[in-house]
PDB file of C-alpha atoms in Angstrom:
ATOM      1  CA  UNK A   1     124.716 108.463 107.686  1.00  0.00           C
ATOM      2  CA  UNK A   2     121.591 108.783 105.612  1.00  0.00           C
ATOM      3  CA  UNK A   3     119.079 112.237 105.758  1.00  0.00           C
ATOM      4  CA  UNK A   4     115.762 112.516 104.445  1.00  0.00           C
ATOM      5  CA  UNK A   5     114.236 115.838 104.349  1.00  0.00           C
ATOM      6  CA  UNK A   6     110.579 116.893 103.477  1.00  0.00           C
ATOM      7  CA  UNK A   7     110.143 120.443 103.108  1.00  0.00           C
ATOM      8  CA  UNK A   8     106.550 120.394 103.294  1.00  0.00           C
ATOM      9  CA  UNK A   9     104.162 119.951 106.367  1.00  0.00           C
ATOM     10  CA  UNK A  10     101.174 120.023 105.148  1.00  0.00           C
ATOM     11  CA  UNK A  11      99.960 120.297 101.698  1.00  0.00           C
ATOM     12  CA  UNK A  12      96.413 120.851  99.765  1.00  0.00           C
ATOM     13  CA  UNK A  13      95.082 119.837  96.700  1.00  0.00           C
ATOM     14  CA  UNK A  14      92.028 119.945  94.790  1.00  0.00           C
ATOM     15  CA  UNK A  15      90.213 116.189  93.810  1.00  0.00           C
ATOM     16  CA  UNK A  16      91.080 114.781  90.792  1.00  0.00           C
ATOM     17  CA  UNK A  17      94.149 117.217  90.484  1.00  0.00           C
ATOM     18  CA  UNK A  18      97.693 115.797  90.471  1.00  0.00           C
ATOM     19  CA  UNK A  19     100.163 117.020  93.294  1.00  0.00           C
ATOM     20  CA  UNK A  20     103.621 116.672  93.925  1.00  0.00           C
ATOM     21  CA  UNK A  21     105.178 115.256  97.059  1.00  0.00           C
ATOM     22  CA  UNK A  22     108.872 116.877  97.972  1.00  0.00           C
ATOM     23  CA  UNK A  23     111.674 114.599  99.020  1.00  0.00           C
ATOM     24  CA  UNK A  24     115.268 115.374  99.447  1.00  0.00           C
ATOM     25  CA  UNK A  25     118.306 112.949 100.572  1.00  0.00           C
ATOM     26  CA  UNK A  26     121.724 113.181 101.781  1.00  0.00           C
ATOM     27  CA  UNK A  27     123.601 109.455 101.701  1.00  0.00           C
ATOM     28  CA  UNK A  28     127.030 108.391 100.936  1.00  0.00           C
ATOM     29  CA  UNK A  29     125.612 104.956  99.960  1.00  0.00           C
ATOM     30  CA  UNK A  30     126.412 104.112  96.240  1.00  0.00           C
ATOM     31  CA  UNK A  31     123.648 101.854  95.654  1.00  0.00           C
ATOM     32  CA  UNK A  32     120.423 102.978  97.917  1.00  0.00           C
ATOM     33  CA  UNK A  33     116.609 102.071  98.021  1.00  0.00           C
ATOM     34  CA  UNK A  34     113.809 105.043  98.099  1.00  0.00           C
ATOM     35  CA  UNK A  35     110.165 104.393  99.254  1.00  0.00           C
ATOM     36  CA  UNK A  36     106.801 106.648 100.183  1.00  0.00           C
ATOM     37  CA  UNK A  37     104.237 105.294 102.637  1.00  0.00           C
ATOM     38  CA  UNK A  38     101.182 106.610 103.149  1.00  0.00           C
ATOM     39  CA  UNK A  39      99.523 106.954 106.859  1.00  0.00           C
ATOM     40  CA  UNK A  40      95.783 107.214 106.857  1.00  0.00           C
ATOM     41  CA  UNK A  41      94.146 108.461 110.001  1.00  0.00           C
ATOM     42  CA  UNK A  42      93.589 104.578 110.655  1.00  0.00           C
ATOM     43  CA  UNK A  43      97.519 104.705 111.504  1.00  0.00           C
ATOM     44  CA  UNK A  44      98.834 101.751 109.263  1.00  0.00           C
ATOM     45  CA  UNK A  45     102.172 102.541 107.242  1.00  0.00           C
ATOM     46  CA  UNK A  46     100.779 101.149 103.576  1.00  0.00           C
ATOM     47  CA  UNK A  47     103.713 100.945 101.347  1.00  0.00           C
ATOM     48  CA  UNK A  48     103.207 102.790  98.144  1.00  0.00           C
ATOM     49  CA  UNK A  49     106.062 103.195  95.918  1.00  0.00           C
ATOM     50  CA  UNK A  50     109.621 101.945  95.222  1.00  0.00           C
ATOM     51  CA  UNK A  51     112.782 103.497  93.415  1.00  0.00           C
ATOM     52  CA  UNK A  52     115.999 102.382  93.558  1.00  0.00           C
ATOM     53  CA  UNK A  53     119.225 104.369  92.832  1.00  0.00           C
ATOM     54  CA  UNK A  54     120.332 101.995  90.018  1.00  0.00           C
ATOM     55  CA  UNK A  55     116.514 101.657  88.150  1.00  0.00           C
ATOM     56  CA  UNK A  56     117.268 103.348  85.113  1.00  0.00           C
ATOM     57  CA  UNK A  57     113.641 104.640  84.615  1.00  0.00           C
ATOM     58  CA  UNK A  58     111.275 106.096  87.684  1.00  0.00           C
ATOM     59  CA  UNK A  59     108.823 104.045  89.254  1.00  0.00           C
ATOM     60  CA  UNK A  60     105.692 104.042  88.640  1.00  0.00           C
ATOM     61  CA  UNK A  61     102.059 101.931  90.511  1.00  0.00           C
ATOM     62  CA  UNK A  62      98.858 102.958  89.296  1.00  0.00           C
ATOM     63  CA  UNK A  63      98.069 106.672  89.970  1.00  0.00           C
ATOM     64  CA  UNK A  64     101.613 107.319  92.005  1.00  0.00           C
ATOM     65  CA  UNK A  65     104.850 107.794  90.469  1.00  0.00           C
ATOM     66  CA  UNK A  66     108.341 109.077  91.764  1.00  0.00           C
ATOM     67  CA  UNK A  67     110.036 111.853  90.061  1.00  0.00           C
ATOM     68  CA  UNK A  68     113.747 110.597  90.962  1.00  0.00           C
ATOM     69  CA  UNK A  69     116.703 113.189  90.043  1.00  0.00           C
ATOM     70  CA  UNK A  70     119.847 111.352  90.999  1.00  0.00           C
ATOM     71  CA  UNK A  71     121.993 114.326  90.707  1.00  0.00           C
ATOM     72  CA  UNK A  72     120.060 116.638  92.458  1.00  0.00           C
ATOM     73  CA  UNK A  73     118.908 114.371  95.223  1.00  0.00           C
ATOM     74  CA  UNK A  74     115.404 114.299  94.871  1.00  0.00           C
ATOM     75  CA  UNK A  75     112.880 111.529  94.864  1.00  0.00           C
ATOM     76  CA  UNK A  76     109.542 113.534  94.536  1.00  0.00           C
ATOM     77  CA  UNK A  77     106.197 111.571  94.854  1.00  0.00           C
ATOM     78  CA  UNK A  78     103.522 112.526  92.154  1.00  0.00           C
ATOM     79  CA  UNK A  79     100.216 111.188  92.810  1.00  0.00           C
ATOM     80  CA  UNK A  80      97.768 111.987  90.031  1.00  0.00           C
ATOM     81  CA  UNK A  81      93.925 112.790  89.809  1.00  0.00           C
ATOM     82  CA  UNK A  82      93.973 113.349  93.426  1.00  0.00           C
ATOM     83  CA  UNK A  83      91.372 110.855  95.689  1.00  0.00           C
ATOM     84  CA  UNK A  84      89.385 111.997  99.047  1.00  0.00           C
ATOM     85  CA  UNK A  85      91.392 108.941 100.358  1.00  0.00           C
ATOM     86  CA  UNK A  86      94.266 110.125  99.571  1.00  0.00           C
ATOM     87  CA  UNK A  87      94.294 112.557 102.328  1.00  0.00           C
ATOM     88  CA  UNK A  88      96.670 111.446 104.754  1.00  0.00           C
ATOM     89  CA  UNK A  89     100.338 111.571 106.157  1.00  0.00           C
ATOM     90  CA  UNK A  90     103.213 110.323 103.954  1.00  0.00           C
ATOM     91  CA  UNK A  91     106.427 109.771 104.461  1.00  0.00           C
ATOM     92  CA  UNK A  92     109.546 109.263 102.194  1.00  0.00           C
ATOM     93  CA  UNK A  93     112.688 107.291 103.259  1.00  0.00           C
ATOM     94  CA  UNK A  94     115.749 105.349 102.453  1.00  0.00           C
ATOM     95  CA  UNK A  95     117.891 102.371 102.874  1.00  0.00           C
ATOM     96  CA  UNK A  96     121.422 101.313 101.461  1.00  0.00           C
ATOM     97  CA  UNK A  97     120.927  98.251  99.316  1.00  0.00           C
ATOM     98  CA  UNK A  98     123.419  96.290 101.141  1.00  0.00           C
ATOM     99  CA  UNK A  99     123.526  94.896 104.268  1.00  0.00           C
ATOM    100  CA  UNK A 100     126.674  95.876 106.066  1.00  0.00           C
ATOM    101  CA  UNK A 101     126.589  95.080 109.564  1.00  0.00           C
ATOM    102  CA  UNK A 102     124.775  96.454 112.589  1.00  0.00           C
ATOM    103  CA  UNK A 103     122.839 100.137 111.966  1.00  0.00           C
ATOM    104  CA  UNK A 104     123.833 100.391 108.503  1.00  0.00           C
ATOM    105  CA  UNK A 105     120.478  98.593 106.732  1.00  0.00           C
ATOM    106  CA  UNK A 106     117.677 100.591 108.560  1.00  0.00           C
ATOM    107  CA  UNK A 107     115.012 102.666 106.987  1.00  0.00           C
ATOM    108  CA  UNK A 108     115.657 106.405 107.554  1.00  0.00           C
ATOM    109  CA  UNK A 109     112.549 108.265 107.404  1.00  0.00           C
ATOM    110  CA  UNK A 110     111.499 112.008 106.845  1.00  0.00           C
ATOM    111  CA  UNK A 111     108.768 114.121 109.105  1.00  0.00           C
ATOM    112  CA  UNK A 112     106.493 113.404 106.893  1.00  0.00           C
ATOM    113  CA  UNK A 113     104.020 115.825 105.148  1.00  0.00           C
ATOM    114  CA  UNK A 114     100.242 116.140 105.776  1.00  0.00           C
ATOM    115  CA  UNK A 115      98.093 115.687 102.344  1.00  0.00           C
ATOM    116  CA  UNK A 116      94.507 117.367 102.282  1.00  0.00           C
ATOM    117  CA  UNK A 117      92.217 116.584  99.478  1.00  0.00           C
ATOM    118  CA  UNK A 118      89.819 119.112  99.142  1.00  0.00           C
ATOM    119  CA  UNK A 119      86.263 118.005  97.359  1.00  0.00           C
TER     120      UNK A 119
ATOM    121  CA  UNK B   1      95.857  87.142 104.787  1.00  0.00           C
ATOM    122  CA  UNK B   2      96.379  89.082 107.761  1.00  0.00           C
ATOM    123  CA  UNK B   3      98.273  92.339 108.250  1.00  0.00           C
ATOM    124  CA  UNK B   4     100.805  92.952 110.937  1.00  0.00           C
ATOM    125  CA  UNK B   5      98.602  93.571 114.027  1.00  0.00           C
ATOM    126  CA  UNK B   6      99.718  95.476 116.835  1.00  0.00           C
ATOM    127  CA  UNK B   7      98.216  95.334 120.847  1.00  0.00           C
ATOM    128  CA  UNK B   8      97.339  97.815 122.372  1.00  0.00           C
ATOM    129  CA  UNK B   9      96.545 100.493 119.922  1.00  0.00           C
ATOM    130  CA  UNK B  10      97.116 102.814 123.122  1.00  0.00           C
ATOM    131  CA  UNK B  11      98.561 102.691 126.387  1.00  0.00           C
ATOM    132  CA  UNK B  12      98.500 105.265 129.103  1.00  0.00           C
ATOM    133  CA  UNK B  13     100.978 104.742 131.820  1.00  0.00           C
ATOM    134  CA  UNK B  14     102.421 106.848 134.935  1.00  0.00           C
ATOM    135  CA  UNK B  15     106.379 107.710 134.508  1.00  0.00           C
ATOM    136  CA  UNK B  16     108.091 104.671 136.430  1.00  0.00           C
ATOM    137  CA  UNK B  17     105.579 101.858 135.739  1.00  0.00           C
ATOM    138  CA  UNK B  18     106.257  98.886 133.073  1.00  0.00           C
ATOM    139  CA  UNK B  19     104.437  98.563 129.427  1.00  0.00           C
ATOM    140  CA  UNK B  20     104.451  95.942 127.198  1.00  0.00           C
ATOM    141  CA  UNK B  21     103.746  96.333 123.441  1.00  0.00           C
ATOM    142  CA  UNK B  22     102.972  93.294 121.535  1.00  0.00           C
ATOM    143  CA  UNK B  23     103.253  92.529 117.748  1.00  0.00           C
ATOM    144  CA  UNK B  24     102.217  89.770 115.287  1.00  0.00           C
ATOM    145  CA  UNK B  25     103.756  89.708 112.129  1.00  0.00           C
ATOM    146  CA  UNK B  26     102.660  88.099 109.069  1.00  0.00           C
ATOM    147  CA  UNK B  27     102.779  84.762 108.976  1.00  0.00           C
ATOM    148  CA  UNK B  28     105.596  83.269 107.364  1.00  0.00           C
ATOM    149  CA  UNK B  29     107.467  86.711 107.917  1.00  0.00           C
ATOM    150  CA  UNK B  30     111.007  85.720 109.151  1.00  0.00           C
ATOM    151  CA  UNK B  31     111.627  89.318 109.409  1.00  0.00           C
ATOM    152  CA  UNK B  32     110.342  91.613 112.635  1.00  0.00           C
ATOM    153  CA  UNK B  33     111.053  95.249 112.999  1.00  0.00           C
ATOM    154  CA  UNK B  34     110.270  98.209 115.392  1.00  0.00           C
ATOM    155  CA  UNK B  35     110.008 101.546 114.767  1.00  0.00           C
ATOM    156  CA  UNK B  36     109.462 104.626 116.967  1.00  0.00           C
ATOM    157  CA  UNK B  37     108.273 107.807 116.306  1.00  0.00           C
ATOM    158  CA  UNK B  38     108.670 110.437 119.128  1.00  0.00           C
ATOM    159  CA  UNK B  39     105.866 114.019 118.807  1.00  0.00           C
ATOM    160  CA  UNK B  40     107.526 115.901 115.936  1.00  0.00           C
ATOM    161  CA  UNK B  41     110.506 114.150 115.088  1.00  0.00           C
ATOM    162  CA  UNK B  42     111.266 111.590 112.703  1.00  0.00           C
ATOM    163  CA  UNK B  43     110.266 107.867 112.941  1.00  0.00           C
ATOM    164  CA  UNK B  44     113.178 105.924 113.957  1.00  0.00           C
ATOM    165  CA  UNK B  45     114.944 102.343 113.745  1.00  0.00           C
ATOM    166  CA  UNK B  46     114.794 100.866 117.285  1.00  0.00           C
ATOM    167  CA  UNK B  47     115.786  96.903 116.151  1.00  0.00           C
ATOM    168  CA  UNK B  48     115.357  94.101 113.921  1.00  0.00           C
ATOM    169  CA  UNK B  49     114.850  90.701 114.803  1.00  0.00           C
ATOM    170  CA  UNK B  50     115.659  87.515 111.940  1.00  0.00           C
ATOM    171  CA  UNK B  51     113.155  84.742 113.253  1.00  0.00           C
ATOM    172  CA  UNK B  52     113.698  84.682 116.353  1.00  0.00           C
ATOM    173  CA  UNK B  53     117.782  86.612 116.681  1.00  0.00           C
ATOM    174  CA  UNK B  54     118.162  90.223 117.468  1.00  0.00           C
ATOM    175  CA  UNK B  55     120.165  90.841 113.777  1.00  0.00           C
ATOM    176  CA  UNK B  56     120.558  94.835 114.793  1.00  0.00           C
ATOM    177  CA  UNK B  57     119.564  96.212 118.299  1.00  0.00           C
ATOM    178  CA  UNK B  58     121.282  99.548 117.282  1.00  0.00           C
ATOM    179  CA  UNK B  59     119.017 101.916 117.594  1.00  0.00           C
ATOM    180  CA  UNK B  60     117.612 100.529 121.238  1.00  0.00           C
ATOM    181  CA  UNK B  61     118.009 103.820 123.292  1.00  0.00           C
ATOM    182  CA  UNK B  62     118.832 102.376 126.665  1.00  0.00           C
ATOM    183  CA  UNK B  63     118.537  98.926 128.862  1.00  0.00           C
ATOM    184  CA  UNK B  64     114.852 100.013 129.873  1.00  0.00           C
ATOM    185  CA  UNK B  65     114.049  98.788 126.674  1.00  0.00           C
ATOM    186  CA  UNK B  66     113.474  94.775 126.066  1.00  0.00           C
ATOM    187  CA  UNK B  67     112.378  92.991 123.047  1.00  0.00           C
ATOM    188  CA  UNK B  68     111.943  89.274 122.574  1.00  0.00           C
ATOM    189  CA  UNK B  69     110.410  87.177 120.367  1.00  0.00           C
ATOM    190  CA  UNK B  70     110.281  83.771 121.366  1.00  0.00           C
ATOM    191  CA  UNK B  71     109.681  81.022 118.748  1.00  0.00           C
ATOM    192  CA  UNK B  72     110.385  83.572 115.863  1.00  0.00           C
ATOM    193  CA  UNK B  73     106.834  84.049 115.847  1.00  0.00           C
ATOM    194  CA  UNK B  74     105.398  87.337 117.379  1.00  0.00           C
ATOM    195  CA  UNK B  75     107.416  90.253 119.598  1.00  0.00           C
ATOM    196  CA  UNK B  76     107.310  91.995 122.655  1.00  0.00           C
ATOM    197  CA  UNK B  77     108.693  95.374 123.539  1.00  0.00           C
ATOM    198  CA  UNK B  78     109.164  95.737 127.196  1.00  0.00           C
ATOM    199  CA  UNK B  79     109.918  99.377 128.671  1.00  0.00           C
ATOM    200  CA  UNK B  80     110.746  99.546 132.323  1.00  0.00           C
ATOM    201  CA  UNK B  81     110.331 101.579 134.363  1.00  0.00           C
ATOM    202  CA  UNK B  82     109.217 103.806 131.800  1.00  0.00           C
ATOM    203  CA  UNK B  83     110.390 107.615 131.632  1.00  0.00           C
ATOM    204  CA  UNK B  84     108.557 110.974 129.798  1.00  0.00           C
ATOM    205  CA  UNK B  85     110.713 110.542 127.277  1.00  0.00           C
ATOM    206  CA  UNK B  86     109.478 107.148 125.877  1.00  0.00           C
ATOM    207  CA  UNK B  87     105.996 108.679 125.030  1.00  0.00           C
ATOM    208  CA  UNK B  88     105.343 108.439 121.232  1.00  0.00           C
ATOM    209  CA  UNK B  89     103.730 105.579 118.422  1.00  0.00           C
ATOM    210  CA  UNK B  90     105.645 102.441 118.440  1.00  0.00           C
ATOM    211  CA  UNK B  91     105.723 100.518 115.252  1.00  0.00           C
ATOM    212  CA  UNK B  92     106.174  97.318 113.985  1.00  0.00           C
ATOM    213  CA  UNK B  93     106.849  96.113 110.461  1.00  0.00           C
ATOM    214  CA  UNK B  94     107.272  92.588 109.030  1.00  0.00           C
ATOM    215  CA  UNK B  95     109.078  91.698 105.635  1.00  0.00           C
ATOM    216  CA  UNK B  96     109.105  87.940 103.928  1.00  0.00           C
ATOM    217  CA  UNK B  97     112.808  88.155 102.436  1.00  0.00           C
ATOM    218  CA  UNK B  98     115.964  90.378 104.752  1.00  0.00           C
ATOM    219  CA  UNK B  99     118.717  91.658 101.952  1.00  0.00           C
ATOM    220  CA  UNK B 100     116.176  91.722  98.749  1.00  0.00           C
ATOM    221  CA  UNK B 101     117.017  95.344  97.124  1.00  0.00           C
ATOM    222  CA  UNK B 102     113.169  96.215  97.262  1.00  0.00           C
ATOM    223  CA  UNK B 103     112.389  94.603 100.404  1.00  0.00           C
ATOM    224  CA  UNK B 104     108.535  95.416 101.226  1.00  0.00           C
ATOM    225  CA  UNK B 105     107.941  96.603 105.011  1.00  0.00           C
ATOM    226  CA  UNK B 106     104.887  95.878 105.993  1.00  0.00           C
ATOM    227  CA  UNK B 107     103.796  97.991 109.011  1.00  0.00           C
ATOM    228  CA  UNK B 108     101.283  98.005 111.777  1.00  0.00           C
ATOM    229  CA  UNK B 109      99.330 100.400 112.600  1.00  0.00           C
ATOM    230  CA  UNK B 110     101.099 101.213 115.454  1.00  0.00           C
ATOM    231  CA  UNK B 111     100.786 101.978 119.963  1.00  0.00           C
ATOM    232  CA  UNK B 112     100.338 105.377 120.949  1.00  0.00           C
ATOM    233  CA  UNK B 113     102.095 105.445 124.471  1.00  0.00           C
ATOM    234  CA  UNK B 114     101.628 108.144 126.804  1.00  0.00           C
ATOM    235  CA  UNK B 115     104.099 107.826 129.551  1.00  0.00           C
ATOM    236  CA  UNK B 116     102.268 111.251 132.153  1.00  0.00           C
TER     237      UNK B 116
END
């Protein structure tokens, strides 16, 4: 079974400041895939990020980039110089890398935490 | 190119009657998935269709719950009769290659069913 927790409901952060997004997992997958998503008020999911457990180096795309800490279970989401679009819900979650039958390949998601960008 | 589009964006509906979400995918997406996510929890895995085969019905949380998608080309989620407890955003998500390490879900933005 796979857990995803994110500690923070809602968060606030200044434009043009960078902010950190916390993300914590529990899997007994070896290999496992990480991924953010951002939900505007608009609704869509929009994938934003990528890391998987075997990358040697974090991920990075354009102004977001995931802190991942293998040991300590963490895939934190740093998005830098903070945007007034960037104010939205996002949500971290996992998968195993391999498919191994029925329930074991789905994306487990977090609650989600609540970004603010203030101007 | 067109995003995965979901109908309706809401749906209001009296505990016993029938609802039926629709998605289309992107085209050319083999893969079709739905999501739920009930007030205040987390969003969950409800199946996953290959084309046009249910690959993982798993997470379906009882036989009120249909989905089909004929022809492999768009879904429908069928919930009947429907109960309190079904009220929440349904999602669906499309992806263009099942099994690839960083497979990209693509996500719609969702129908906000309110079962009163």
């Amino acid at each position: 079974a796979q857990k995803i927790t994110q500690t923070q409901p809602g968060m606030f952060v200044q434009e043009k400041e960078a902010v950190t997004l916390d993300c914590t997992y529990d899997t007994s997958d070896q290999s496992y895939g990480l991924f953010w998503y951002k939900q505007p008020s608009s609704g869509e999911m929009i994938f934003l990020i990528y890391q998987g457990s075997y990358d040697e180096q974090n991920a990075t795309e354009g102004r977001y980039s995931l802190n991942f800490q293998k040991a300590r279970k963490s895939a934190n989401l740093v998005i830098s110089a903070s945007q007034l679009g960037d104010s939205a819900m996002y949500f971290c979650a996992m998968r195993p890398v391999e498919y191994s039958g029925a329930g074991s390949y789905q994306l487990t998601f977090g609650k989600g935490t609540k970004l603010s960008v203030i101007p | 190119e067109a995003g995965v589009t979901q109908f309706p964006s809401h749906s209001v509906i009296e505990k016993g009657q029938t609802v039926t979400l629709r998605c289309d995918p992107i085209s050319g997406h083999d893969n079709l998935y739905w999501y739920r996510r009930v007030m205040g929890k987390e969003i969950k895995f409800l199946l996953h269709f290959v084309k046009e085969s249910k690959q993982d019905e798993s997470g379906m949380p009882n036989n009120r719950f249909l989905a089909e998608r004929t022809g492999g080309t768009y879904s429908t989620l069928k919930v009947q009769p429907a109960e309190l407890e079904d009220s929440g955003v349904y999602f669906c998500a499309s992806s263009l290659l099942f099994g690839q390490r960083n497979e990209k879900l693509f996500f719609g933005s969702g129908t906000q069913l309110s079962v009163l």
